[in-house]
Coordinates of C-alpha atoms (C1' of nucleotides) in Angstrom, one line a residue:
Chain A
X1 CA 47.7 -36.6 -206.8
X2 CA 50.4 -35.4 -204.4
X3 CA 50.7 -31.6 -203.8
X4 CA 54.6 -32.3 -203.0
X5 CA 57.1 -33.0 -205.7
X6 CA 56.3 -35.9 -207.7
X7 CA 58.9 -39.4 -206.7
X8 CA 62.2 -39.7 -207.8
X9 CA 63.1 -43.2 -206.8
X10 CA 61.3 -46.4 -206.6
X11 CA 60.8 -46.0 -202.5
X12 CA 59.4 -43.2 -203.0
X13 CA 57.2 -44.1 -206.7
X14 CA 55.9 -47.1 -204.1
X15 CA 55.1 -45.2 -200.6
X16 CA 53.0 -42.8 -203.6
X17 CA 51.3 -46.3 -205.1
X18 CA 50.5 -47.4 -201.5
X19 CA 49.2 -44.3 -200.5
X20 CA 47.3 -43.7 -203.9
X21 CA 46.0 -47.2 -203.5
X22 CA 44.7 -46.9 -199.9
X23 CA 42.7 -43.5 -201.4
X24 CA 41.6 -45.2 -204.2
X25 CA 39.7 -48.0 -201.5
X26 CA 38.4 -45.5 -199.6
X27 CA 36.8 -44.3 -202.2
X28 CA 35.2 -47.0 -203.7
X29 CA 33.7 -47.0 -200.0
X30 CA 32.0 -43.5 -200.4
X31 CA 30.5 -44.4 -203.5
X32 CA 29.3 -47.7 -202.6
X33 CA 27.8 -46.6 -199.3
X34 CA 29.3 -43.5 -198.5
X35 CA 29.8 -45.4 -194.9
X36 CA 33.0 -44.0 -193.2
X37 CA 32.8 -47.0 -190.2
X38 CA 34.0 -50.1 -192.4
X39 CA 37.5 -51.3 -190.6
X40 CA 40.9 -50.1 -191.5
X41 CA 41.5 -54.2 -191.5
X42 CA 38.6 -54.6 -194.3
X43 CA 40.5 -51.2 -196.3
X44 CA 43.7 -52.3 -196.6
X45 CA 42.6 -55.8 -197.6
X46 CA 40.6 -54.2 -200.4
X47 CA 43.5 -51.8 -201.4
X48 CA 45.7 -55.3 -201.5
X49 CA 47.8 -53.5 -198.9
X50 CA 49.6 -54.7 -195.6
X51 CA 47.2 -53.8 -192.7
X52 CA 50.3 -52.6 -190.4
X53 CA 51.1 -49.8 -193.9
X54 CA 47.8 -48.1 -193.4
X55 CA 50.0 -45.9 -190.1
X56 CA 52.7 -45.5 -192.4
X57 CA 50.2 -43.3 -194.4
X58 CA 47.8 -42.0 -192.3
X59 CA 46.9 -41.4 -188.1
X60 CA 42.9 -42.2 -188.5
X61 CA 40.5 -43.4 -190.7
X62 CA 38.8 -39.6 -190.3
X63 CA 42.2 -38.6 -192.3
X64 CA 42.2 -40.8 -194.8
X65 CA 38.6 -40.4 -195.6
X66 CA 39.5 -36.4 -195.6
X67 CA 42.5 -36.6 -197.9
X68 CA 39.9 -39.3 -200.3
X69 CA 37.3 -36.7 -200.7
X70 CA 40.3 -34.2 -201.5
X71 CA 41.6 -36.8 -204.6
X72 CA 38.2 -37.3 -205.8
X73 CA 37.0 -33.3 -206.0
X74 CA 40.9 -32.6 -207.6
X75 CA 40.1 -34.6 -209.9
X76 CA 37.3 -33.6 -210.7
X77 CA 39.0 -29.8 -210.9
X78 CA 40.9 -31.6 -213.6
X79 CA 39.3 -33.3 -215.9
X80 CA 37.0 -30.0 -215.9
X81 CA 40.1 -28.1 -216.7
X82 CA 41.3 -30.2 -219.4
X83 CA 37.9 -30.2 -221.4
X84 CA 36.7 -26.3 -220.9
X85 CA 40.3 -25.4 -222.5
X86 CA 40.3 -22.6 -224.9
X87 CA 36.7 -21.5 -224.1
X88 CA 36.8 -17.8 -222.7
X89 CA 33.5 -16.6 -222.6
X90 CA 32.8 -17.4 -219.1
X91 CA 29.5 -17.8 -220.1
X92 CA 30.3 -21.0 -222.5
X93 CA 33.2 -22.3 -219.5
X94 CA 29.1 -22.7 -217.6
X95 CA 27.9 -24.7 -219.8
X96 CA 30.3 -27.0 -221.2
X97 CA 30.5 -27.2 -216.8
X98 CA 27.6 -28.5 -216.6
X99 CA 27.1 -30.4 -219.7
X100 CA 30.6 -32.3 -218.7
X101 CA 29.4 -33.4 -216.0
X102 CA 26.3 -34.6 -216.6
X103 CA 28.4 -37.1 -219.6
X104 CA 30.8 -38.1 -216.0
X105 CA 27.8 -39.0 -213.8
X106 CA 28.5 -42.0 -216.9
X107 CA 32.1 -42.0 -217.3
X108 CA 33.0 -41.2 -212.9
X109 CA 30.1 -42.4 -211.7
X110 CA 31.8 -43.1 -208.6
X111 CA 33.4 -39.3 -208.6
X112 CA 30.3 -38.3 -209.1
X113 CA 28.5 -40.2 -205.9
X114 CA 31.1 -38.7 -203.6
X115 CA 30.7 -35.0 -205.6
X116 CA 27.0 -35.5 -204.5
X117 CA 27.3 -36.2 -200.4
X118 CA 30.5 -34.2 -200.5
X119 CA 30.8 -31.4 -202.7
X120 CA 28.3 -29.1 -200.7
X121 CA 30.5 -28.6 -198.0
X122 CA 33.2 -27.1 -201.2
X123 CA 32.0 -24.9 -202.7
X124 CA 34.3 -22.1 -201.1
X125 CA 36.9 -23.5 -200.9
X126 CA 40.0 -22.7 -201.9
X127 CA 40.7 -25.9 -203.8
X128 CA 38.9 -28.5 -206.7
X129 CA 37.3 -26.3 -209.6
X130 CA 36.3 -23.5 -206.7
X131 CA 38.6 -21.2 -207.3
X132 CA 38.8 -21.6 -211.1
X133 CA 35.1 -20.9 -211.5
X134 CA 35.0 -18.1 -209.3
X135 CA 37.3 -16.9 -211.2
X136 CA 34.8 -16.8 -214.4
X137 CA 32.5 -15.5 -212.7
X138 CA 34.7 -12.7 -211.2
X139 CA 35.8 -12.1 -215.5
X140 CA 32.0 -12.5 -215.6
X141 CA 30.8 -10.1 -213.8
X142 CA 33.6 -7.0 -214.8
X143 CA 33.0 -7.7 -218.4
X144 CA 29.6 -7.6 -217.8
X145 CA 28.5 -10.8 -219.4
X146 CA 26.8 -11.9 -215.5
X147 CA 24.5 -9.1 -214.2
X148 CA 22.5 -8.3 -210.9
X149 CA 25.3 -10.1 -208.6
X150 CA 27.7 -10.8 -206.3
X151 CA 30.7 -13.3 -207.1
X152 CA 29.9 -15.0 -203.7
X153 CA 26.0 -15.7 -203.9
X154 CA 27.1 -16.0 -207.7
X155 CA 29.8 -18.7 -206.6
X156 CA 27.0 -20.6 -204.5
X157 CA 24.0 -20.6 -206.7
X158 CA 26.3 -22.2 -209.8
X159 CA 27.4 -24.9 -207.2
X160 CA 24.3 -25.8 -205.3
X161 CA 22.4 -26.6 -209.3
X162 CA 25.5 -28.2 -210.8
X163 CA 25.3 -30.7 -207.8
X164 CA 21.8 -30.5 -208.2
X165 CA 22.3 -31.8 -212.0
X166 CA 24.8 -34.6 -210.2
X167 CA 22.0 -35.4 -207.8
X168 CA 19.4 -35.9 -210.8
X169 CA 21.8 -37.9 -213.3
X170 CA 22.4 -40.4 -210.2
X171 CA 19.0 -40.6 -209.1
X172 CA 17.0 -40.7 -212.5
X173 CA 19.6 -42.3 -214.8
X174 CA 16.2 -42.7 -217.5
X175 CA 16.0 -39.0 -218.0
X176 CA 18.4 -37.6 -220.5
X177 CA 21.5 -36.4 -218.5
X178 CA 22.2 -34.0 -221.5
X179 CA 19.0 -32.2 -221.7
X180 CA 18.9 -32.0 -218.3
X181 CA 22.3 -30.7 -217.8
X182 CA 21.8 -27.6 -220.7
X183 CA 18.2 -27.0 -219.1
X184 CA 19.8 -26.4 -215.5
X185 CA 23.1 -24.9 -217.7
X186 CA 20.6 -22.7 -219.4
X187 CA 19.2 -21.6 -216.1
X188 CA 21.8 -20.5 -214.2
X189 CA 22.3 -18.1 -216.7
X190 CA 19.2 -16.6 -216.8
X191 CA 19.9 -16.4 -213.2
X192 CA 23.3 -14.6 -213.7
X193 CA 21.4 -12.2 -216.0
X194 CA 21.9 -13.7 -219.7
X195 CA 18.0 -13.8 -221.8
X196 CA 16.4 -16.4 -222.4
X197 CA 17.2 -16.7 -225.4
X198 CA 21.1 -16.2 -225.4
X199 CA 21.0 -19.0 -222.7
X200 CA 19.0 -20.9 -225.0
X201 CA 22.4 -20.4 -227.8
X202 CA 24.7 -20.6 -225.0
X203 CA 24.3 -24.3 -224.0
X204 CA 23.9 -25.4 -227.9
X205 CA 27.0 -25.1 -228.6
X206 CA 29.5 -27.7 -230.1
X207 CA 30.9 -29.0 -227.1
X208 CA 34.8 -31.2 -227.0
X209 CA 34.1 -35.0 -226.4
X210 CA 35.1 -36.6 -223.1
X211 CA 36.5 -39.9 -223.3
Chain W
X1 CA 7.8 -37.7 -185.4
X2 CA 5.6 -41.5 -186.1
X3 CA 4.0 -42.5 -189.7
X4 CA 1.8 -44.5 -187.0
X5 CA -1.0 -43.5 -184.6
X6 CA 0.1 -41.6 -182.1
X7 CA 0.9 -43.7 -179.1
X8 CA -1.9 -43.9 -177.0
X9 CA -1.3 -45.7 -173.4
X10 CA 1.9 -45.1 -171.1
X11 CA 3.4 -48.1 -173.0
X12 CA 3.3 -46.6 -176.1
X13 CA 4.4 -43.3 -175.1
X14 CA 7.5 -44.7 -172.8
X15 CA 8.5 -46.6 -176.0
X16 CA 8.7 -43.7 -178.0
X17 CA 9.9 -42.3 -176.1
X18 CA 13.2 -44.1 -176.4
X19 CA 13.3 -44.4 -180.1
X20 CA 12.8 -40.7 -180.5
X21 CA 15.7 -40.6 -177.7
X22 CA 17.9 -42.8 -179.9
X23 CA 17.3 -40.7 -183.3
X24 CA 18.0 -37.5 -181.1
X25 CA 21.3 -38.7 -180.7
X26 CA 22.0 -40.1 -183.8
X27 CA 20.7 -36.6 -184.6
X28 CA 23.5 -34.8 -182.2
X29 CA 26.2 -37.2 -183.6
X30 CA 25.4 -36.3 -187.9
X31 CA 25.5 -32.9 -186.8
X32 CA 28.8 -32.7 -185.2
X33 CA 31.5 -35.0 -187.0
X34 CA 29.2 -36.9 -190.0
X35 CA 30.1 -39.6 -188.9
X36 CA 28.2 -42.7 -188.3
X37 CA 30.9 -44.5 -187.0
X38 CA 30.0 -43.9 -182.9
X39 CA 29.4 -47.0 -181.8
X40 CA 25.6 -48.8 -180.2
X41 CA 26.8 -47.9 -176.5
X42 CA 28.1 -45.1 -177.6
X43 CA 24.8 -43.1 -178.4
X44 CA 22.8 -45.1 -175.7
X45 CA 24.5 -43.0 -173.5
X46 CA 23.9 -40.2 -175.4
X47 CA 20.4 -41.0 -175.5
X48 CA 20.6 -41.8 -172.2
X49 CA 19.1 -45.5 -172.5
X50 CA 20.0 -48.9 -171.2
X51 CA 22.3 -49.8 -174.0
X52 CA 20.0 -52.9 -175.3
X53 CA 17.1 -50.7 -175.6
X54 CA 18.5 -50.1 -178.9
X55 CA 17.4 -53.5 -180.6
X56 CA 14.4 -53.2 -179.5
X57 CA 13.7 -49.9 -182.3
X58 CA 16.6 -51.1 -184.4
X59 CA 18.4 -53.2 -186.5
X60 CA 21.5 -51.2 -187.1
X61 CA 23.4 -48.7 -187.2
X62 CA 22.6 -47.5 -190.1
X63 CA 18.6 -47.4 -189.7
X64 CA 18.9 -45.2 -187.4
X65 CA 21.0 -43.0 -188.4
X66 CA 18.5 -43.3 -192.1
X67 CA 15.6 -42.4 -189.7
X68 CA 17.8 -39.6 -187.7
X69 CA 17.5 -37.9 -191.5
X70 CA 14.5 -39.2 -192.3
X71 CA 13.1 -37.2 -188.9
X72 CA 15.3 -33.7 -189.7
X73 CA 13.8 -33.7 -193.0
X74 CA 10.8 -33.6 -191.6
X75 CA 11.3 -31.3 -189.2
X76 CA 12.1 -28.6 -191.6
X77 CA 9.4 -29.4 -194.1
X78 CA 7.4 -28.6 -191.1
X79 CA 8.9 -25.6 -190.5
X80 CA 8.7 -24.0 -193.3
X81 CA 5.4 -25.5 -193.7
X82 CA 4.0 -23.6 -191.0
X83 CA 6.0 -20.3 -191.6
X84 CA 4.5 -20.1 -194.8
X85 CA 0.6 -20.4 -194.4
X86 CA -1.0 -18.2 -196.1
X87 CA 0.6 -17.5 -198.6
X88 CA -0.2 -17.9 -201.9
X89 CA 2.2 -16.3 -204.9
X90 CA 4.0 -19.7 -206.3
X91 CA 7.0 -16.6 -205.8
X92 CA 6.9 -15.1 -203.2
X93 CA 6.4 -18.8 -201.5
X94 CA 9.9 -19.8 -202.8
X95 CA 11.4 -16.5 -201.6
X96 CA 9.6 -17.2 -197.5
X97 CA 11.8 -20.8 -198.1
X98 CA 14.5 -19.5 -198.6
X99 CA 14.3 -16.3 -195.6
X100 CA 13.4 -18.9 -193.4
X101 CA 15.6 -21.5 -194.3
X102 CA 18.1 -18.9 -193.1
X103 CA 17.2 -17.5 -190.0
X104 CA 16.7 -21.7 -189.7
X105 CA 21.1 -22.2 -189.8
X106 CA 20.8 -19.1 -186.2
X107 CA 17.5 -20.8 -184.5
X108 CA 18.1 -24.8 -185.4
X109 CA 22.1 -24.7 -186.2
X110 CA 22.0 -29.0 -185.8
X111 CA 19.2 -29.1 -188.5
X112 CA 20.9 -26.9 -190.8
X113 CA 23.9 -29.6 -190.5
X114 CA 21.9 -32.0 -191.4
X115 CA 20.8 -30.8 -194.6
X116 CA 23.8 -30.1 -195.4
X117 CA 25.4 -32.6 -195.6
X118 CA 21.8 -35.7 -196.5
X119 CA 20.1 -33.5 -198.3
X120 CA 20.8 -32.9 -201.7
X121 CA 20.4 -37.2 -202.1
X122 CA 16.4 -36.2 -200.8
X123 CA 15.7 -33.4 -203.6
X124 CA 13.3 -35.4 -205.4
X125 CA 11.8 -37.5 -202.3
X126 CA 8.6 -38.1 -201.6
X127 CA 8.7 -36.9 -198.1
X128 CA 9.9 -33.6 -196.5
X129 CA 9.8 -30.2 -198.2
X130 CA 9.8 -31.8 -201.5
X131 CA 6.5 -32.9 -202.9
X132 CA 5.6 -28.8 -201.6
X133 CA 7.0 -27.4 -203.4
X134 CA 7.2 -29.2 -206.4
X135 CA 3.7 -28.4 -206.4
X136 CA 4.0 -25.1 -205.9
X137 CA 6.7 -25.0 -208.7
X138 CA 3.6 -26.9 -211.3
X139 CA 1.2 -24.3 -209.7
X140 CA 3.5 -21.4 -210.6
X141 CA 4.2 -22.9 -214.6
X142 CA 0.4 -23.5 -215.0
X143 CA 0.0 -20.0 -213.9
X144 CA 2.2 -18.5 -216.2
X145 CA 4.0 -17.3 -213.1
X146 CA 7.5 -19.4 -213.8
X147 CA 8.5 -19.9 -217.7
X148 CA 11.1 -21.1 -219.7
X149 CA 11.2 -24.7 -217.3
X150 CA 9.5 -27.9 -216.6
X151 CA 9.6 -28.8 -212.7
X152 CA 12.0 -31.5 -212.5
X153 CA 14.0 -29.4 -213.3
X154 CA 13.0 -26.1 -211.8
X155 CA 13.2 -28.5 -208.2
X156 CA 16.2 -29.9 -208.9
X157 CA 18.1 -26.0 -209.3
X158 CA 16.0 -24.6 -206.4
X159 CA 16.7 -27.4 -204.3
X160 CA 20.3 -27.6 -204.8
X161 CA 20.3 -24.0 -204.6
X162 CA 18.4 -24.0 -201.2
X163 CA 21.5 -26.2 -200.0
X164 CA 23.9 -24.1 -201.0
X165 CA 22.2 -21.4 -198.9
X166 CA 23.0 -23.3 -195.9
X167 CA 26.5 -24.7 -196.9
X168 CA 26.6 -21.3 -197.1
X169 CA 25.3 -19.5 -193.8
X170 CA 27.4 -22.7 -192.2
X171 CA 30.6 -21.5 -194.0
X172 CA 30.7 -18.1 -193.6
X173 CA 28.2 -17.0 -190.2
X174 CA 29.7 -13.6 -191.0
X175 CA 27.7 -12.4 -193.8
X176 CA 24.4 -11.5 -193.5
X177 CA 22.4 -14.2 -193.7
X178 CA 19.5 -12.3 -195.0
X179 CA 20.9 -10.3 -197.8
X180 CA 22.2 -13.9 -198.1
X181 CA 19.2 -15.6 -199.1
X182 CA 17.1 -12.8 -200.5
X183 CA 19.5 -12.4 -203.1
X184 CA 19.9 -16.2 -203.2
X185 CA 15.9 -16.1 -203.9
X186 CA 16.2 -13.0 -205.8
X187 CA 17.9 -15.4 -208.4
X188 CA 16.3 -18.3 -208.2
X189 CA 13.3 -16.6 -209.7
X190 CA 15.1 -14.8 -212.5
X191 CA 16.1 -18.6 -213.4
X192 CA 12.2 -19.4 -213.0
X193 CA 11.6 -16.2 -215.3
X194 CA 11.1 -13.4 -213.6
X195 CA 11.6 -10.4 -214.4
X196 CA 15.1 -9.0 -211.8
X197 CA 12.2 -6.0 -210.7
X198 CA 10.2 -8.7 -210.0
X199 CA 12.3 -10.8 -208.6
X200 CA 14.1 -8.1 -205.7
X201 CA 10.7 -6.6 -205.4
X202 CA 9.1 -11.1 -204.0
X203 CA 12.0 -10.4 -202.1
X204 CA 12.1 -7.7 -200.1
X205 CA 7.9 -8.6 -199.2
X206 CA 7.2 -8.8 -194.9
X207 CA 7.5 -12.2 -193.6
X208 CA 6.2 -13.9 -190.0
X209 CA 8.6 -14.6 -187.7
X210 CA 10.7 -18.1 -186.5
X211 CA 10.5 -18.3 -183.2
Chain P
dA1 C1' 72.1 -48.6 -193.9
dT2 C1' 67.9 -46.9 -195.3
dT3 C1' 63.3 -47.1 -195.2
dA4 C1' 58.1 -49.7 -196.5
dT5 C1' 56.2 -53.4 -195.8
dC6 C1' 54.3 -56.9 -194.2
dT7 C1' 52.7 -60.5 -189.7
dA8 C1' 51.3 -61.3 -186.0
dT9 C1' 49.7 -60.0 -181.3
dA10 C1' 48.0 -57.4 -177.1
dG11 C1' 44.6 -54.7 -175.1
dA12 C1' 40.4 -52.7 -176.0
dT13 C1' 36.1 -52.3 -177.6
dC14 C1' 31.5 -53.9 -180.0
dT15 C1' 27.9 -56.5 -181.4
dA16 C1' 24.0 -59.0 -180.3
dT17 C1' 21.7 -61.6 -177.2
dA18 C1' 20.2 -64.2 -172.9
dG19 C1' 17.9 -63.6 -168.8
dA20 C1' 16.1 -60.1 -164.7
dT21 C1' 14.1 -56.1 -163.0
dA22 C1' 10.4 -52.7 -163.7
dA23 C1' 6.2 -50.7 -165.0
dT24 C1' 1.6 -50.9 -166.7
dG25 C1' -3.4 -53.2 -168.8
dC26 C1' -7.0 -55.9 -168.9
Chain O
dA1 C1' 0.2 -60.8 -167.9
dT2 C1' 2.2 -58.7 -170.5
dT3 C1' 5.9 -55.0 -172.4
dA4 C1' 9.7 -52.4 -172.9
dT5 C1' 13.5 -51.4 -170.3
dC6 C1' 17.6 -52.2 -168.2
dT7 C1' 22.0 -55.5 -166.9
dA8 C1' 25.7 -58.0 -168.2
dT9 C1' 27.9 -61.5 -171.0
dA10 C1' 30.3 -64.4 -175.1
dG11 C1' 32.3 -63.5 -178.6
dA12 C1' 34.1 -61.4 -182.5
dT13 C1' 36.2 -57.6 -184.1
dC14 C1' 39.0 -53.8 -184.3
dT15 C1' 43.5 -50.5 -183.5
dA16 C1' 47.6 -50.1 -182.3
dT17 C1' 51.9 -51.1 -182.0
dA18 C1' 56.7 -54.0 -182.4
dG19 C1' 59.6 -56.3 -185.1
dA20 C1' 60.9 -59.7 -188.9
dT21 C1' 61.3 -58.8 -193.9
dA22 C1' 62.5 -57.1 -198.4
dA23 C1' 63.8 -53.9 -201.9
dT24 C1' 66.8 -49.5 -202.9
dG25 C1' 70.1 -45.7 -202.4
dC26 C1' 74.6 -44.7 -202.2

DNA sequence: ATTATCTATAGATCTATAGATAATGC
DNA sequence: ATTATCTATAGATCTATAGATAATGC
């Protein structure tokens, strides 16, 4: 997930692969234990990368884990983005985001654990899904679809509720995830000023699949 | 914060003090860096406790940090509990909880950082504030004050939004905390079925102080 | 010639424990 | 006599780096 230009030659490709292998290992560790005290040796071994290579890419463990969280949040944003393309109604976008997130608890469990453990501090980040969500909220408020709130407050409430859905899915896999997602999405839409009937209707619209 | 009986003699008191000093140090570390890789030596030193004493109280660092999180969440629950005593209306309890939490960002910043970083996984815990919040939600639903939701979904949304308020307060200390709290509380109340007018009114009622 | 990876290692740090010390209970 | 703390330490582990190795660019 390089912010810079894509690697052109084999050197750069291999370098990018090593870096990504380290990030992947860090993401696994974050999801499994949430504990960042694993040794660099253990991380390199898990990434199947020579120990010394670590220092070619990161100055410290903290730098690696920060990059791993960013990487995970970016991926989350991209997966959601891809699947809501073509949806215009801001309310429907919110509902789709909730329902897709619930499904990702099954399809991307590692990512969801990181989101649960680290997402809250990034709700107002200028990376990942947040800026796009903020834009959609602003659009909804401007058009009158959403009422009685300002964008910042709405983003907080929306983000917090979305993360609580993630936590609920992970803590209670026995519950029906789709139903929980629709219920929480409907509550958020009510919170954003929609009537109960409108909110309910929006959360029942058909949704494109998630691999 | 011993779950067992309070210490009776000087031995037990001193033992409890040492344990609490270790927990206090762990809480500080959680709040400052959120990183659990500090050495046991460093933790003991910060707690002003002999190094070997650590093992009289905890088997591992993980055990200590788990205890520290529990300790912090219990304290959060207790502070809120004390200040909402006498409030009967479930809607007013919700609003008071939000407003008190916003104030705690100033009065208990360490606690709030731990809540932000670790709270989400404990929303449905059977300790701390959660069981009481669940009871209040059930009461509100039974009495018809809250409509259109079940207690579990409501607890998720309420907890997530409360934590997003904590994150917002910590990330944006420039914003007016009381206003943010009232805004978010009003949104949650709307989410729980109150009209915008009722929600607004409830969040404007006078609130007992926080030391 | 350049670049990244890998192996080996010195020195620092950490964990867990053993045994000494200090304080209290009975 | 009992209990908890504290100090000292052995052995293990970790970090950061230096230098060798392997692969590609030009």
